[in-house]
CSV table of C-alpha atoms and ligand atoms in Angstrom, one decimal:
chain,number,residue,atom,x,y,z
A,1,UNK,CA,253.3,130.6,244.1
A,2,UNK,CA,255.5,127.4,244.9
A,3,UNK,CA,258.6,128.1,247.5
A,4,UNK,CA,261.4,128.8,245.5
A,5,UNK,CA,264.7,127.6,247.7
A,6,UNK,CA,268.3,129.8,247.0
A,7,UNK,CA,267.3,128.7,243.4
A,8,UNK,CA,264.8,127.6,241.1
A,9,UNK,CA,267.1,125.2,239.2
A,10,UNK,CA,267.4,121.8,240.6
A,11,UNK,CA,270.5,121.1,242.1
A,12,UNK,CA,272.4,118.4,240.1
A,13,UNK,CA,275.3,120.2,239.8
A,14,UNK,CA,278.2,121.3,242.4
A,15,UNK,CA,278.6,124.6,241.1
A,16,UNK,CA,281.5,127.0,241.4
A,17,UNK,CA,280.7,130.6,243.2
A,18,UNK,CA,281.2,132.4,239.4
A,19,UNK,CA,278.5,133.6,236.8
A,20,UNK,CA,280.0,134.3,233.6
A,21,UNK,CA,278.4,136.8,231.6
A,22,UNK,CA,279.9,137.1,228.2
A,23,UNK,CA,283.3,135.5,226.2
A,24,UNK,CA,285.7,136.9,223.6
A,25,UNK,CA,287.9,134.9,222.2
A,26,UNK,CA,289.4,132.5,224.8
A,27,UNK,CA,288.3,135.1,227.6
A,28,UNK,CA,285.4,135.0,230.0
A,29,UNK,CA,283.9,137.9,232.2
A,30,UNK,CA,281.9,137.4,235.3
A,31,UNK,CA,279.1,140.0,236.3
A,32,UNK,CA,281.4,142.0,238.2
A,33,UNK,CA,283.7,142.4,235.2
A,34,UNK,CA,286.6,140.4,236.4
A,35,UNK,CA,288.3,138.2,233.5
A,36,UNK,CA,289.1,135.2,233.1
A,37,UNK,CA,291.2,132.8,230.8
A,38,UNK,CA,289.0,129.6,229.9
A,39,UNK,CA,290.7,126.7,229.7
A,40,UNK,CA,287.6,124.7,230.2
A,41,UNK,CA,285.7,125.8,227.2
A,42,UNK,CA,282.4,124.6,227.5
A,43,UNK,CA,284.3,121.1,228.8
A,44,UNK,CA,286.2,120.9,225.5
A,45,UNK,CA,283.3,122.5,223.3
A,46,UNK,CA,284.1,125.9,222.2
A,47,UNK,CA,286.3,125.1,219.6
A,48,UNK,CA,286.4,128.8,217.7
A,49,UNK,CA,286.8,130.0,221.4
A,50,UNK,CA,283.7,132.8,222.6
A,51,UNK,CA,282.0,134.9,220.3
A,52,UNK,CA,283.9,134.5,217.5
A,53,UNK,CA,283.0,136.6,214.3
A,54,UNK,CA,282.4,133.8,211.7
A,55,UNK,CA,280.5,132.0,213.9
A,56,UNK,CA,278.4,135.0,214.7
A,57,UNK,CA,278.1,135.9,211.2
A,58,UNK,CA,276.7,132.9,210.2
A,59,UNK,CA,274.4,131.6,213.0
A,60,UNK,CA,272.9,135.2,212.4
A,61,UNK,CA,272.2,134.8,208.7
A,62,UNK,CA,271.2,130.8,208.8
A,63,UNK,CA,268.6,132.3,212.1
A,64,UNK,CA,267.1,134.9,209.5
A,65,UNK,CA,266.6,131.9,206.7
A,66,UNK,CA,265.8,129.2,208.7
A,67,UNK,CA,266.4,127.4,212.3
A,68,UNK,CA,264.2,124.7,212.9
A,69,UNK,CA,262.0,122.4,210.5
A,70,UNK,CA,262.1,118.5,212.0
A,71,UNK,CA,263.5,115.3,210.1
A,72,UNK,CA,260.1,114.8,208.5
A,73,UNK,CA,262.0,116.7,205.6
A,74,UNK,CA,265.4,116.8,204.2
A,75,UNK,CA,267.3,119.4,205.6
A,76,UNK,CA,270.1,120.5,203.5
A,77,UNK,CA,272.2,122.1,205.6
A,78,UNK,CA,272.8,118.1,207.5
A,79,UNK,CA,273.2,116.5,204.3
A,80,UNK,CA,276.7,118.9,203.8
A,81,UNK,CA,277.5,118.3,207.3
A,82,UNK,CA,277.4,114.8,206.9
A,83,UNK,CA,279.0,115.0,203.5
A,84,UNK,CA,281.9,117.1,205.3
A,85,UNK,CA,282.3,114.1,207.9
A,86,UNK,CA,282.1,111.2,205.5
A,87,UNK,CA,284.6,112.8,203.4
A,88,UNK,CA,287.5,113.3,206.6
A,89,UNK,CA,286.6,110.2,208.4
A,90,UNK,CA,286.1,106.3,207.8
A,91,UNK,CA,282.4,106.3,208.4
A,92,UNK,CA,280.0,106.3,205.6
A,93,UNK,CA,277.0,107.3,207.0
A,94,UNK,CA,275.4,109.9,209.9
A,95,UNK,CA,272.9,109.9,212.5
A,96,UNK,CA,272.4,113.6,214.1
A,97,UNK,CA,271.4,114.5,217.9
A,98,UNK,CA,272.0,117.2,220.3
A,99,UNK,CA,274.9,116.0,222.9
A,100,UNK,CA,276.7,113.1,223.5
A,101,UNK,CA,275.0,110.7,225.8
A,102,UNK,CA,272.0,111.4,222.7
A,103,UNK,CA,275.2,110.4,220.7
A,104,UNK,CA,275.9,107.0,222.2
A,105,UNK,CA,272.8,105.7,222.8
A,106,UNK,CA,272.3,105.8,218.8
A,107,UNK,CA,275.4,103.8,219.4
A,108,UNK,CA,273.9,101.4,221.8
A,109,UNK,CA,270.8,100.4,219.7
A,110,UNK,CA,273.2,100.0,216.8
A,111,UNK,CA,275.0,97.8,218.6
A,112,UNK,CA,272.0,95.7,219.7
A,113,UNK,CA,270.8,95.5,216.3
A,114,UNK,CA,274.1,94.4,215.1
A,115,UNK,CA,273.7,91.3,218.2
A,116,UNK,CA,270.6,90.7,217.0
A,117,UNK,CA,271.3,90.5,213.4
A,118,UNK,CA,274.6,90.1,212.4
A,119,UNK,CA,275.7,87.7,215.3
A,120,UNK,CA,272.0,85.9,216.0
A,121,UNK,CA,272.4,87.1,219.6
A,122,UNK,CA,269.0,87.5,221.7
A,123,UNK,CA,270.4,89.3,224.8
A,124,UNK,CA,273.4,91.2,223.4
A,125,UNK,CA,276.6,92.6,225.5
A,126,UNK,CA,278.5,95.5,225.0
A,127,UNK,CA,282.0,95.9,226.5
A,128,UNK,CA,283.3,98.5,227.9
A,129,UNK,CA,286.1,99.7,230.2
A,130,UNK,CA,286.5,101.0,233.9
A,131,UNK,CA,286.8,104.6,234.4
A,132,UNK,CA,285.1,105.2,231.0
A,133,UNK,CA,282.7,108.2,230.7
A,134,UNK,CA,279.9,107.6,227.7
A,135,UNK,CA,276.8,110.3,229.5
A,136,UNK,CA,274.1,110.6,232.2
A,137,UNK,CA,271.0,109.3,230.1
A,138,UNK,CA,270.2,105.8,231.5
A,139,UNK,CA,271.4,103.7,229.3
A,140,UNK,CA,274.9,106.0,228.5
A,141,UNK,CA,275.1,105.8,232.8
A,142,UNK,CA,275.5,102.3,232.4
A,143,UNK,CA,277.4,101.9,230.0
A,144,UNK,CA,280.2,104.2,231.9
A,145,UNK,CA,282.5,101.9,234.2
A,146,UNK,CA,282.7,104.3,237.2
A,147,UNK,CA,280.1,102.9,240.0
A,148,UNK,CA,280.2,106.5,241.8
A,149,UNK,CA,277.9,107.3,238.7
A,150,UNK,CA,275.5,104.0,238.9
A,151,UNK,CA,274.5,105.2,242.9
A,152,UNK,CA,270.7,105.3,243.6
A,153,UNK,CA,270.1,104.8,240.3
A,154,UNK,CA,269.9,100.9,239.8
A,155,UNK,CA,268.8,99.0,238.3
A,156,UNK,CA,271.4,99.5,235.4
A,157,UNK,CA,270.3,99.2,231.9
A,158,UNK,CA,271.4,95.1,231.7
A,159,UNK,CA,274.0,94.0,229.1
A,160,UNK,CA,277.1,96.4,229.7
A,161,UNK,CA,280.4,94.5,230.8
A,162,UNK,CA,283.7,95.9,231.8
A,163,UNK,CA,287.3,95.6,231.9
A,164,UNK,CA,290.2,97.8,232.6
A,165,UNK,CA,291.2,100.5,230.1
A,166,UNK,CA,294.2,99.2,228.0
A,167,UNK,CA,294.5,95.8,230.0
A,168,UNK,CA,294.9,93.5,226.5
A,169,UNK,CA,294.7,90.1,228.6
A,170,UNK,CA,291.8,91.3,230.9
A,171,UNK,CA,290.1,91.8,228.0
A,172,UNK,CA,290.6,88.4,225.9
A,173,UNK,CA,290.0,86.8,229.4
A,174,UNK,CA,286.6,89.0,229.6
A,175,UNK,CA,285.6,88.5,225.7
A,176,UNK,CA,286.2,84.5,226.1
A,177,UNK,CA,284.3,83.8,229.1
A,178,UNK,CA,281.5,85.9,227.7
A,179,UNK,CA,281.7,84.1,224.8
A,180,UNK,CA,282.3,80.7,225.9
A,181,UNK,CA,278.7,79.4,225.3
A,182,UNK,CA,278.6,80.5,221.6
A,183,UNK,CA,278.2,84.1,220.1
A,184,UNK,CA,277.2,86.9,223.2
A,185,UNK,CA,278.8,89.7,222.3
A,186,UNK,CA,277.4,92.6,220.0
A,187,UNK,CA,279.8,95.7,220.8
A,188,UNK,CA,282.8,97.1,222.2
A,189,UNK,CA,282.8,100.9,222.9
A,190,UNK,CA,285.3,102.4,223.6
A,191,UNK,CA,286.9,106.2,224.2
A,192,UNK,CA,290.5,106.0,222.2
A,193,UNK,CA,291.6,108.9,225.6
A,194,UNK,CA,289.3,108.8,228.5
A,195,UNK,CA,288.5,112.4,229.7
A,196,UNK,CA,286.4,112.3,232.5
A,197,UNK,CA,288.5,108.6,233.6
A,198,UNK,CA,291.5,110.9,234.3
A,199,UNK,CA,292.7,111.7,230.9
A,200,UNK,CA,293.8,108.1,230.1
A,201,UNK,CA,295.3,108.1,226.8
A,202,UNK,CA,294.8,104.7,225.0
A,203,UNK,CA,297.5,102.2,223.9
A,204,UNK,CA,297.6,101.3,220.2
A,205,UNK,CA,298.9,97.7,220.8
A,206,UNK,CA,295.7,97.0,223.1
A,207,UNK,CA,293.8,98.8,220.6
A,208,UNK,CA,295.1,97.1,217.6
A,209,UNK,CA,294.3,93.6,219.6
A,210,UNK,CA,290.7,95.1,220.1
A,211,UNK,CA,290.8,95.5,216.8
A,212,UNK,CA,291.8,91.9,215.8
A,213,UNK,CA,289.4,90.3,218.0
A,214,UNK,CA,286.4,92.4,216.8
A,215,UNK,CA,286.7,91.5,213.3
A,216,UNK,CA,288.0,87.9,214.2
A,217,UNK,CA,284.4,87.6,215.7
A,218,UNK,CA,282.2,90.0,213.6
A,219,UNK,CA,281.8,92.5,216.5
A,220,UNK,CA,281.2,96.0,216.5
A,221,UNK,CA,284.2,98.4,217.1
A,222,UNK,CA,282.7,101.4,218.9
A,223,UNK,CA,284.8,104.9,219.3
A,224,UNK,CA,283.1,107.7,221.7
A,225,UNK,CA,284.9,110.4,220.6
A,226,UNK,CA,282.3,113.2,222.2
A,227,UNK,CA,285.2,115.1,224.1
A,228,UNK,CA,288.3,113.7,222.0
A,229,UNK,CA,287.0,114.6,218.1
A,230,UNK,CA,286.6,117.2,215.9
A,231,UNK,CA,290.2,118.1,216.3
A,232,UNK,CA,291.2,118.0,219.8
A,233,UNK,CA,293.9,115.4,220.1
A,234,UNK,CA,295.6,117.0,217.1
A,235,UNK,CA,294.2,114.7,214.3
A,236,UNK,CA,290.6,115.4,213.6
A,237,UNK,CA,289.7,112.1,215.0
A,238,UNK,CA,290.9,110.0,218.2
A,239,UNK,CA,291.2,107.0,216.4
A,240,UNK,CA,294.2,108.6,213.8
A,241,UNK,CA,296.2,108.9,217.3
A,242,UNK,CA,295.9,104.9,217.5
A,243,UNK,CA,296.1,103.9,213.7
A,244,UNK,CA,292.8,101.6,214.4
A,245,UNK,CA,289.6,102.5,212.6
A,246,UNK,CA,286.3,101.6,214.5
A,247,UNK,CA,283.2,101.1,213.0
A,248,UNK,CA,281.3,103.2,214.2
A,249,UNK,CA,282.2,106.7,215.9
A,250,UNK,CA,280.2,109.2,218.0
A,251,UNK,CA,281.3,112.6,218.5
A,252,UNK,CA,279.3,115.6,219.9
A,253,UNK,CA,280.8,118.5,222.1
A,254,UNK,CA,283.4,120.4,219.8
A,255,UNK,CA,281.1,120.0,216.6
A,256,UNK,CA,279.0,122.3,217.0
A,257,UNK,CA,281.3,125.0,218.6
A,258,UNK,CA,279.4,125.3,221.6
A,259,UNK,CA,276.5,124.9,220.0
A,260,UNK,CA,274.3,121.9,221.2
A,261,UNK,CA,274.9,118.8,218.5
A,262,UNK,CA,275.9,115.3,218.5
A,263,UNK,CA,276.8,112.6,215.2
A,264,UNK,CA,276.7,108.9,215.0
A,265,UNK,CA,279.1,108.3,212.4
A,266,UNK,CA,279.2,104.3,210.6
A,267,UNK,CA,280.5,102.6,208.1
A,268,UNK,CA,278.1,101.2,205.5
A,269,UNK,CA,278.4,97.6,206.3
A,270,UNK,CA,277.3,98.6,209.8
A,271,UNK,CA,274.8,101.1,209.1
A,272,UNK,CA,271.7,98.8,210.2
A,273,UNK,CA,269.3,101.7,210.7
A,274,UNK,CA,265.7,101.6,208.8
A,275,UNK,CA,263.4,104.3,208.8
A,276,UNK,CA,261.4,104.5,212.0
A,277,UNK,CA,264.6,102.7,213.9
A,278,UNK,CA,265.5,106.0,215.7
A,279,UNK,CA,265.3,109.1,215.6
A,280,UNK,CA,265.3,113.0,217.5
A,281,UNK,CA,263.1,116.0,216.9
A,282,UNK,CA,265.8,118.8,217.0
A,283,UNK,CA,268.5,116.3,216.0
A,284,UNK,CA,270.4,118.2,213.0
A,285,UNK,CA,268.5,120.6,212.7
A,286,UNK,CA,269.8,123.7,210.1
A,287,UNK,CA,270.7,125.8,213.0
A,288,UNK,CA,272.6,123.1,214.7
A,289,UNK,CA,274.5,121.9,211.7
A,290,UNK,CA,275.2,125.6,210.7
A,291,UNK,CA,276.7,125.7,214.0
A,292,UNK,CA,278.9,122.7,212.8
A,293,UNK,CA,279.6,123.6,209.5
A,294,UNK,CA,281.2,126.9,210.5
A,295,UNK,CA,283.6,125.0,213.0
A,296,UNK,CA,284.4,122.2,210.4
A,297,UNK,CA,285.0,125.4,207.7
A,298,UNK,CA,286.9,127.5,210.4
A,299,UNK,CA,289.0,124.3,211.5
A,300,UNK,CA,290.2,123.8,208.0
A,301,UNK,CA,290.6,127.5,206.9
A,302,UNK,CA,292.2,127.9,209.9
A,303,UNK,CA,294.9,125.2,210.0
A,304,UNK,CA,293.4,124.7,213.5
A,305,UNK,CA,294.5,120.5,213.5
A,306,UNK,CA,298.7,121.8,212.9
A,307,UNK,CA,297.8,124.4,215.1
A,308,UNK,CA,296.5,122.3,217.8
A,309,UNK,CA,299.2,119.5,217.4
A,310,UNK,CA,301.9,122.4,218.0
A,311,UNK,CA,300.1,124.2,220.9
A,312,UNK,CA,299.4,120.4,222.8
A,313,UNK,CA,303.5,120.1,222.4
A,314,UNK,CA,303.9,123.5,223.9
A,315,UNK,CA,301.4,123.2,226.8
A,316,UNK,CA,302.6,119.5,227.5
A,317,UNK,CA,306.5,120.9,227.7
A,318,UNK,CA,304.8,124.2,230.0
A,319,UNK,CA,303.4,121.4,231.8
A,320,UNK,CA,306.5,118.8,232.3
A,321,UNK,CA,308.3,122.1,233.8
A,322,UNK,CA,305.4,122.5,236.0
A,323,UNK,CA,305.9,119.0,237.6
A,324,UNK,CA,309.6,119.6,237.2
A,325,UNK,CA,309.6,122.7,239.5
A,326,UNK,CA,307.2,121.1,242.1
A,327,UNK,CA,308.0,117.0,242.2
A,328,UNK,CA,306.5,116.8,245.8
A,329,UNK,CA,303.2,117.9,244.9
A,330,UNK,CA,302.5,117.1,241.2
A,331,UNK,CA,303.2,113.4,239.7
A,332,UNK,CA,303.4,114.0,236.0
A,333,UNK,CA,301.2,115.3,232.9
A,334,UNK,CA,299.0,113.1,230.3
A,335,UNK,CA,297.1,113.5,227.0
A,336,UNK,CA,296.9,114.6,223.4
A,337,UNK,CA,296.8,118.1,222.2
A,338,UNK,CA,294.5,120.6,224.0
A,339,UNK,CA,292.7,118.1,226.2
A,340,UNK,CA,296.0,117.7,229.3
A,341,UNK,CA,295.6,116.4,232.5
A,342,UNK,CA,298.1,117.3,235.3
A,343,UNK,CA,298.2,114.6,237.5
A,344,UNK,CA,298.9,115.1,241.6
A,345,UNK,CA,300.3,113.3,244.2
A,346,UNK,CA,298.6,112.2,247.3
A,347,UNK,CA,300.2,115.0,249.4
A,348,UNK,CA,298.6,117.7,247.2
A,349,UNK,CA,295.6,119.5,247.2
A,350,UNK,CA,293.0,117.7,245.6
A,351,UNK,CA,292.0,118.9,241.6
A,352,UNK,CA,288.2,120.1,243.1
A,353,UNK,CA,291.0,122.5,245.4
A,354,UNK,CA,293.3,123.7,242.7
A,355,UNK,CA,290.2,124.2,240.7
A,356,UNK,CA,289.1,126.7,243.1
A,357,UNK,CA,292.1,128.1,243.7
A,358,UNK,CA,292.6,129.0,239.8
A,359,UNK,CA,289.1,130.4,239.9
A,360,UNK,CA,290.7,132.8,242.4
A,361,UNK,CA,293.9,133.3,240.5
A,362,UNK,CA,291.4,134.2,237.1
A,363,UNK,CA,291.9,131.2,235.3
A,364,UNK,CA,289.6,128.3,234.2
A,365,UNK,CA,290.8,124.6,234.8
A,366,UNK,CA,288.9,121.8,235.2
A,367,UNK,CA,288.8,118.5,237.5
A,368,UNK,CA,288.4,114.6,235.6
A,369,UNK,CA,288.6,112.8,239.0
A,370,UNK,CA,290.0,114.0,242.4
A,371,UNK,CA,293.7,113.8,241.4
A,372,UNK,CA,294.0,115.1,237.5
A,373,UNK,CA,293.5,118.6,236.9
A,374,UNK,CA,292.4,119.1,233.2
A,375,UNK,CA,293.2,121.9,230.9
A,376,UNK,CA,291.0,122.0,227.8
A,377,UNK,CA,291.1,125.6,225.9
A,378,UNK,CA,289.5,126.9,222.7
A,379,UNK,CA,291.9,125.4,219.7
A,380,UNK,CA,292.1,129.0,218.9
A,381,UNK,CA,294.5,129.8,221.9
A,382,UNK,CA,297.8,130.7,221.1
A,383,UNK,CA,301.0,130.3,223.0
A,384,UNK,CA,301.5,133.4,224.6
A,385,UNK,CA,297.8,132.3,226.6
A,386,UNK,CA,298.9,129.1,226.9
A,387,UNK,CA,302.4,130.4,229.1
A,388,UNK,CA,299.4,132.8,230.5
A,389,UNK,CA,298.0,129.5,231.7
A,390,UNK,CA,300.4,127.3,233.3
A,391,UNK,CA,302.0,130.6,235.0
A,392,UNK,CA,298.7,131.0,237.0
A,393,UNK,CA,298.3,127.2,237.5
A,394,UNK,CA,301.7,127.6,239.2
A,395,UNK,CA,300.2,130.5,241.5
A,396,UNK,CA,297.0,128.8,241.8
A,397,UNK,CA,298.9,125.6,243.3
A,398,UNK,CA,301.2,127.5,245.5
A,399,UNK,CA,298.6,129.3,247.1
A,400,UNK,CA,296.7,126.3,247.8
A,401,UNK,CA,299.2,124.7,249.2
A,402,UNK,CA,300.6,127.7,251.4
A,403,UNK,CA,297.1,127.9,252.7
A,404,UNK,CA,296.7,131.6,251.7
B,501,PLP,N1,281.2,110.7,226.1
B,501,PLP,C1,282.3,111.3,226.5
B,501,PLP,C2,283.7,110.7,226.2
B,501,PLP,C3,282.2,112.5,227.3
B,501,PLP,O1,283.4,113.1,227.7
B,501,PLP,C4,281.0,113.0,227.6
B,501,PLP,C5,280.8,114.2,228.4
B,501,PLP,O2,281.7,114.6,229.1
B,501,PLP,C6,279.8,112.3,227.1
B,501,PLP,C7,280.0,111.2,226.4
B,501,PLP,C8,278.4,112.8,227.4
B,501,PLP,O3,278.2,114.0,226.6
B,501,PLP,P1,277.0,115.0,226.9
B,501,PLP,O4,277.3,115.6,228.2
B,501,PLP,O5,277.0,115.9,225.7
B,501,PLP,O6,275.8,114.2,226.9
C-alpha cells in the first residue's frame, strides 16, 4: 500500500478547516452540525441555492431515463438547451463542455480558426487584459493576465497579449503595434466584470471602442461570461450591462446549478466549427443539460433576473453602509447584482483574514485577490439573508481586527 500523507488528494488547493456535509436552500451544514449562510455558492454556481426541490425532482427522473450516451448521437435534451440559449441571447449556435476553462478553450481554437481563415493570419493573437481570470487548463492559464498564475508553469501557450482592463488608449496602442505589419490579430476575449481580477466591473465606453475596433478590423469579440452569466449581474448576460454584443460568449458555472456544464455560445457568421474540429465526451450530456434546463426553467418561472437586480441594489446599499460605518478599514464596494466585492484598505486585515474570520462568525465569503472580499449567494436569497449577511461581515471584520 502507498504512504498516504494527512490526505490522499493532492494538495492544489489552500483549503479552509470546514467540511460541509449537506445544503438547504442558501444554508450549509458542516459535520458537526453547525450552519452556515453560503454566500460563496459553489463560487457563483448554485444558482437555485442547495437542494432545491425542482432541481431534485428532475435530476432524479432524467437519472431514471437516461444520464449519459456521448455526442456520437443527438441528444435531445442539448438541442432544448441550446434552443433556450439561442432564443435569450445573440449567439446562434452552441458548443457544450463541463466547466469553464473547457469553455474558453472552445473559445480559443475558434479564435485561431477565425486568424487563420477569416483574417489569413498564420500565427494568430488573442488579446486579452491584466487581472483577467479565463481557467487553469494550459492554454485558459495563459490566456489569464495575472503572472502569479503563469509560475512554474512556462512555457505559456504562445499568442496571448495583454493590456489593462478598461484602458481604451492602451488598448488601440496595443492593437496597432500588433498590427502594424499587416493583419495579426484573431481575438479579443474579454470578461464584461472580472471576478477573480477583484471584481472589476467593465466600462461601456472602452467596451463600445472594443467593439468598434473589432468589427473595423474583422476580429473576433470574445465575452467569458463563466462566473458573470446565466443571470448574475441582473440581466441574463454580462454583455446587456455594457450594451455591446460579442461574438462569441462562454458561460459555464451558474448553468448548470451546480452541476458540472460549460457553453460556447456564437453567432452564425462566426461559427467556424466542422465536424471533427472539437469536441468532449461528457460535454452536454442529458444529465448535464437537465441540470441546466431546470435552472434556465426555474430562473424564468421564478422571476430570478428582477429578483436578482433588486437584491444586488439591496446588498450594494447593506454594503455602502458597511464602508460608511468603518472608513478606516474598508475602501468602498463594487459589482453587479449578486456577484459584490468589498474592497479594503491597506490597514485592514487582508480578504484570506476576513474570510476566515466569517467562517468563524458562520458565514461564507469569499476572497478575488488579497484586498476584495466577494459575496456571491444563490439568486434565490432573499433580503432578510442578505441583512443576515452583511451583519456578520460586520462581526466577522471587527473581530479580526480587535484580534479576538
Ligand atoms: N472564466 C472565469 C471568468 C471564471 O471566473 C472562471 C472560474 O472562476 C473560469 C473561467 C474557469 O472556470 P472553471 O473553474 O469552471 O474551469
Amino acid at each position: 500500500m502507498a504512504h498516504t500523507p494527512v490526505s490522499a488528494v493532492m494538495d492544489t488547493y489552500a483549503r479552509l478547516p470546514l467540511e460541509l456535509v449537506k445544503g438547504r436552500g442558501v444554508w450549509v451544514r458542516d459535520q458537526h452540525g453547525r450552519r452556515y449562510l453560503d454566500c460563496v455558492a459553489g463560487i457563483a454556481t448554485c444558482t437555485l441555492g442547495h437542494s432545491d426541490r425542482v432541481m431534485r425532482r428532475a435530476l432524479g427522473k432524467q437519472l431514471g431515463r437516461l444520464q449519459h450516451v456521448s455526442n456520437l448521437y443527438k441528444i435531445p435534451e442539448q438541442e432544448e438547451l441550446a434552443r433556450w440559449i439561442v432564443g435569450r441571447s445573440c449567439a446562434d449556435r452552441v458548443f457544450f463542455c463541463n466547466s469553464g476553462a473547457e469553455a474558453n478553450e472552445a473559445a480559443i481554437k475558434l479564435a485561431r480558426k477565425h486568424g487563420h481563415q477569416v483574417r489569413g493570419i498564420e500565427r494568430p493573437l488573442i488579446l486579452t487584459a491584466q487581472a483577467s481570470f479565463h481557467g487553469r487548463t494550459l492554454a485558459t492559464v495563459s490566456a489569464t493576465g495575472q503572472p502569479k498564475y503563469h509560475k512554474g508553469f512556462e512555457p505559456m501557450v504562445e499568442g496571448f497579449h495583454f493590456f489593462p482592463y478598461n484602458d481604451t488608449a492602451a488598448f488601440e496602442a496595443l492593437l496597432s503595434r500588433s498590427e502594424a505589419d499587416g493583419p495579426r490579430v484573431a481575438a479579443v476575449m474579454l470578461e464584461p466584470l472580472q471576478g477573480e481580477g477583484g471584481v472589476n466591473p467593465g466600462d461601456p465606453a472602452f467596451f463600445q471602442r472594443v467593439r468598434q475596433l473589432c468589427d473595423q478590423h474583422r476580429i473576433l469579440l470574445i465575452f467569458d461570461e463563466v462566473q458573470i452569466g446565466m443571470g448574475r449581474s441582473g440581466c441574463l448576460w454580462g454583455y446587456e450591462k455594457l450594451g455591446v454584443e460579442p461574438d462569441a460568449f462562454t458561460t459555464a458555472k451558474g448553468l448548470g446549478g451546480g452541476f458540472p456544464i460549460g457553453a460556447l455560445a456564437v453567432k452564425q457568421a462566426f461559427d467556424h466549427f466542422r465536424p471533427g474540429d472539437h469536441a468532449s465526451t461528457f460535454g452536454g450530456n442529458p444529465l448535464a443539460c437537465r441540470a441546466a434546463l431546470t435552472v434556465a426553467q426555474e430562473l424564468e418561472r421564478r422571476l430570478l433576473v428582477p429578483h436578482v437586480q433588486r437584491m444586488g441594489e439591496l446588498l450594494q446599499q447593506l454594503l455602502a453602509e458597511l464602508v460608511s460605518r468603518h472608513p478606516q478599514l474598508l475602501e468602498g464596494v463594487r459589482g453587479w447584482g449578486l456577484l459584490q466585492g468589498l474592497v479594503l484598505r491597506p490597514e485592514a486585515p487582508t480578504a484570506p483574514q476576513i474570510v476566515q474570520s466569517a467562517l468563524e462568525k458562520g458565514l461564507l465569503v469569499v476572497p478575488a485577490g488579497p484586498r476584495v472580499v466577494r459575496l456571491v449567494p444563490p439568486l434565490v436569497i432573499q433580503p432578510r439573508q442578505l441583512r443576515q449577511a452583511v451583519a456578520l461581515l460586520e462581526q466577522a471584520l471587527l473581530a479580526i481586527s480587535a484580534g479576538t
